[in-house]
PDB file of C-alpha atoms in Angstrom:
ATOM      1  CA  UNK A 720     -42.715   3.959  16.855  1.00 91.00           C
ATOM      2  CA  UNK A 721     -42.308   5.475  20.132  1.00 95.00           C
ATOM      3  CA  UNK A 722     -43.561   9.292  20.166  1.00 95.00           C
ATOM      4  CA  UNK A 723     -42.061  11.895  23.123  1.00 97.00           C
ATOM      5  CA  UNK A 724     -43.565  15.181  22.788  1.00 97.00           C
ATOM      6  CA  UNK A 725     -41.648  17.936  24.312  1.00 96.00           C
ATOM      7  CA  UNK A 726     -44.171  20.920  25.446  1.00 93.00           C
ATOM      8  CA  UNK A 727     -44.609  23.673  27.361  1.00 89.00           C
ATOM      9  CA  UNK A 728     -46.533  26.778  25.952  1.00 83.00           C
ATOM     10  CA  UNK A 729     -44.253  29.106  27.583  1.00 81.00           C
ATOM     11  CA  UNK A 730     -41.191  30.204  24.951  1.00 82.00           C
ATOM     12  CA  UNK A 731     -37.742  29.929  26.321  1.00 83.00           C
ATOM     13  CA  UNK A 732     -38.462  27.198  28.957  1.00 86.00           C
ATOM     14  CA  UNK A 733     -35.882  24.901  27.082  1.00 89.00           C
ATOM     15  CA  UNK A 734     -38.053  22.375  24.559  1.00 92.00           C
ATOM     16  CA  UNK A 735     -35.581  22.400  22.226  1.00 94.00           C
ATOM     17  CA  UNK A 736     -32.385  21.884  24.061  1.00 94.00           C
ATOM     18  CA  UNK A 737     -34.599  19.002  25.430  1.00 95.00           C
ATOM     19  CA  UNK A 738     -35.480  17.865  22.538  1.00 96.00           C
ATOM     20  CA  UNK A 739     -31.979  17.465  20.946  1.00 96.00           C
ATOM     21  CA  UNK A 740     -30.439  15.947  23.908  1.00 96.00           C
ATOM     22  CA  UNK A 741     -33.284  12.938  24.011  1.00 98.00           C
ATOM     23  CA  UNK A 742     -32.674  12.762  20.308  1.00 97.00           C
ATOM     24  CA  UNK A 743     -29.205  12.622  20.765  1.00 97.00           C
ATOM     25  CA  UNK A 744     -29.130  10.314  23.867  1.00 97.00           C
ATOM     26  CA  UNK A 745     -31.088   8.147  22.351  1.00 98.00           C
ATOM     27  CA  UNK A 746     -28.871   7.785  18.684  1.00 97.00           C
ATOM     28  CA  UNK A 747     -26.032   7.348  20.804  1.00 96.00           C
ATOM     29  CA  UNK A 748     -28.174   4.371  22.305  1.00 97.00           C
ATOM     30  CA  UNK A 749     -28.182   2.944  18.712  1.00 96.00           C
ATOM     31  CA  UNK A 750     -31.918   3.647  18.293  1.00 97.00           C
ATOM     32  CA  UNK A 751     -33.568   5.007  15.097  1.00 95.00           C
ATOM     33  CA  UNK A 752     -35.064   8.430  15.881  1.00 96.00           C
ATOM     34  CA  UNK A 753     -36.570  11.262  14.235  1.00 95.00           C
ATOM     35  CA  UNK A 754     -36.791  15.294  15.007  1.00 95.00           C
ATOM     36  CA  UNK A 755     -40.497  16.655  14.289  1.00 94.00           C
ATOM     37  CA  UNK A 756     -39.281  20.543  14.717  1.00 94.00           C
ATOM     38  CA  UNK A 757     -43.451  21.701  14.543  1.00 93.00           C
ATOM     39  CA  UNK A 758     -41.587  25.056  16.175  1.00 93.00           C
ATOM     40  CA  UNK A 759     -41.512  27.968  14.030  1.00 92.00           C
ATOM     41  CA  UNK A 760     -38.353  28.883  14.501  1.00 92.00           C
ATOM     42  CA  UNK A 761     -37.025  25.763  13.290  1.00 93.00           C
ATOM     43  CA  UNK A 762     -33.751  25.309  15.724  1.00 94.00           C
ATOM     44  CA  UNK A 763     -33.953  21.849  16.125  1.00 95.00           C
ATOM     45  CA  UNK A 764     -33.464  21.347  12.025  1.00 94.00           C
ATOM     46  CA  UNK A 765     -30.479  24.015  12.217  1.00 94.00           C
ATOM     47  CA  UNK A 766     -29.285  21.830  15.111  1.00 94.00           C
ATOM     48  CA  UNK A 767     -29.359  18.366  12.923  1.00 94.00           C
ATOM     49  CA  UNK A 768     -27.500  20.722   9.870  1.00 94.00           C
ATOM     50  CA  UNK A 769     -24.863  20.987  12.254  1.00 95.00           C
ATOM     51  CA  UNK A 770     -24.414  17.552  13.886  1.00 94.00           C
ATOM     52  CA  UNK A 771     -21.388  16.247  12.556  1.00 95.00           C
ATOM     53  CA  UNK A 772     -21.851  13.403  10.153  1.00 92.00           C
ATOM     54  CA  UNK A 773     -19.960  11.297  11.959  1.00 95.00           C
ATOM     55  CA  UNK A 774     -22.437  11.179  14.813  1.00 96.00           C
ATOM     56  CA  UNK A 775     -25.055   8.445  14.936  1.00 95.00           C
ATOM     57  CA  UNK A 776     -28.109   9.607  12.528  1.00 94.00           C
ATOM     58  CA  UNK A 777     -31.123  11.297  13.354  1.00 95.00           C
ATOM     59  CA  UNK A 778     -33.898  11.956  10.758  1.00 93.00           C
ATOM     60  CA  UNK A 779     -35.761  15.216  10.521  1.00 92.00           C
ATOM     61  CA  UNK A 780     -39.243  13.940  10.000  1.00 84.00           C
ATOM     62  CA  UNK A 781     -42.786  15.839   9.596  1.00 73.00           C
ATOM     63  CA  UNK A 782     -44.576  13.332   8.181  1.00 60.00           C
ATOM     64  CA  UNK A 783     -47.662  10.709   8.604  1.00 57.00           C
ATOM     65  CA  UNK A 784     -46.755   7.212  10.605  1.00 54.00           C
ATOM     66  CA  UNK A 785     -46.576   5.466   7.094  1.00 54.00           C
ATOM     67  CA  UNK A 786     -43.388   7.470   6.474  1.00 62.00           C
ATOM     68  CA  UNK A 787     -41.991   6.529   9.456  1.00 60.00           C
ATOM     69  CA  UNK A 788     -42.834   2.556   8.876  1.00 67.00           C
ATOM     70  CA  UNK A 789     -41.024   3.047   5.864  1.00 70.00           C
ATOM     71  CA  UNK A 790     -38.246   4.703   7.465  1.00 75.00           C
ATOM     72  CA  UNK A 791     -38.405   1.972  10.373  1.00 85.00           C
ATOM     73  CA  UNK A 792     -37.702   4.726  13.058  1.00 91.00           C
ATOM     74  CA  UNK A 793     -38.514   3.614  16.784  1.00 94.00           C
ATOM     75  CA  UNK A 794     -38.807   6.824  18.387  1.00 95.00           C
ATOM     76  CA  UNK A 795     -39.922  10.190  17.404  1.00 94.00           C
ATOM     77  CA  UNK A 796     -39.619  13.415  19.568  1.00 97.00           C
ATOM     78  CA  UNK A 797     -41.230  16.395  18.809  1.00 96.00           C
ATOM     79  CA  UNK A 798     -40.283  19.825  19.486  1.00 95.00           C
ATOM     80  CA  UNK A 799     -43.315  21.755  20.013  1.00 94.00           C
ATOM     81  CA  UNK A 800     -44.122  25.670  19.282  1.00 93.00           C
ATOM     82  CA  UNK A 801     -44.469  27.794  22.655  1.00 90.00           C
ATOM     83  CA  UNK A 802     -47.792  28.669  23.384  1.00 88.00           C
ATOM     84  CA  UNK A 803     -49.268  25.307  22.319  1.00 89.00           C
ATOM     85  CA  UNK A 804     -52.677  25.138  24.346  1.00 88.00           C
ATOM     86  CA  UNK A 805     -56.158  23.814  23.789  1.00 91.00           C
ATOM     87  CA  UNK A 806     -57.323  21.729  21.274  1.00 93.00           C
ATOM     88  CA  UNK A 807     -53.882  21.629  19.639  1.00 91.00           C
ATOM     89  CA  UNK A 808     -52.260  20.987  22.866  1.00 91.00           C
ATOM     90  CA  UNK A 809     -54.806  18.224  23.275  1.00 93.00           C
ATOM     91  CA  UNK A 810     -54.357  16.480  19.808  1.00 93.00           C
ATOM     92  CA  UNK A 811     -50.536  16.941  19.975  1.00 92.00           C
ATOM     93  CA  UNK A 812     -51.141  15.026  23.661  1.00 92.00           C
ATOM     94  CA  UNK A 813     -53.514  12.262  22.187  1.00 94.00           C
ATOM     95  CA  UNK A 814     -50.726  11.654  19.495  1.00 91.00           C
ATOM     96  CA  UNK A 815     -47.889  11.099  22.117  1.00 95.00           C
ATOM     97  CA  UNK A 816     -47.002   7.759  23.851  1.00 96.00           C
ATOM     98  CA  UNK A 817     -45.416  10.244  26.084  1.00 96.00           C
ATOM     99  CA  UNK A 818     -44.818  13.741  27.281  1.00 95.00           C
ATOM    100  CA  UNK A 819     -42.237  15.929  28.739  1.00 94.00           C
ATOM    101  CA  UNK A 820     -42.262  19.316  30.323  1.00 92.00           C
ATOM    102  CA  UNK A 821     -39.274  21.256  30.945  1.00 91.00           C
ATOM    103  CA  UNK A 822     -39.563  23.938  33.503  1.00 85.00           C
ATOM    104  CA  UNK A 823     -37.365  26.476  33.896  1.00 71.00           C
ATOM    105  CA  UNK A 824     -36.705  28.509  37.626  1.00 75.00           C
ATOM    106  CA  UNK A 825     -38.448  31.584  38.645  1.00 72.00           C
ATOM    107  CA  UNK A 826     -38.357  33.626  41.564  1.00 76.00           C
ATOM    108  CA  UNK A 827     -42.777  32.466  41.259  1.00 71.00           C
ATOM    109  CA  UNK A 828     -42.111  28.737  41.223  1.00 61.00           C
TER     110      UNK A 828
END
């Protein structure tokens, strides 16, 4: 299984619109894939309670790599919380195969 991790520890910088769209591009690309939704706030599962069943499927999945074995899923993407720094930043990191930063536009950047 293939893990993205989607961070950024700045809130509203758009990890979970990022997160549903690889999800979703990657369904529609007749893959097996998984939502971790580690975020508080839990949007990405209210966004899989509202994908119409019709769609192609995408699990909701918290759970150790023996779960997802069973559940023969070849990619995982995980919506992290905002301000996910330091050691938990780094042991999210060391548990991706890759990782994803959305940025979003300021008059700084």
């Amino acid at each position: 299984m293939q893990t993205i991790l989607i961070a950024n520890p700045k809130g509203g910088s758009g990890k979970t619109t990022l997160a549903t769209n690889v999800a979703g591009w990657l369904a529609g690309k007749r893959q097996r894939v998984a939502i971790d939704d580690r975020d508080p706030q839990q949007s990405s599962s209210g966004w899989l309670e509202r994908r119409p069943a019709l769609f192609p499927p995408i699990a909701l999945w918290g759970g150790k790599r023996k779960d997802a074995k069973a559940l023969d899923l070849q990619w995982c993407v995980v919506d992290s919380p905002a301000g996910l720094h330091g050691d938990a930043l780094r042991d999210a990191i060391k548990g991706a195969d890759m990782l994803l930063v959305p940025l979003t536009p300021s008059a700084y950047d």
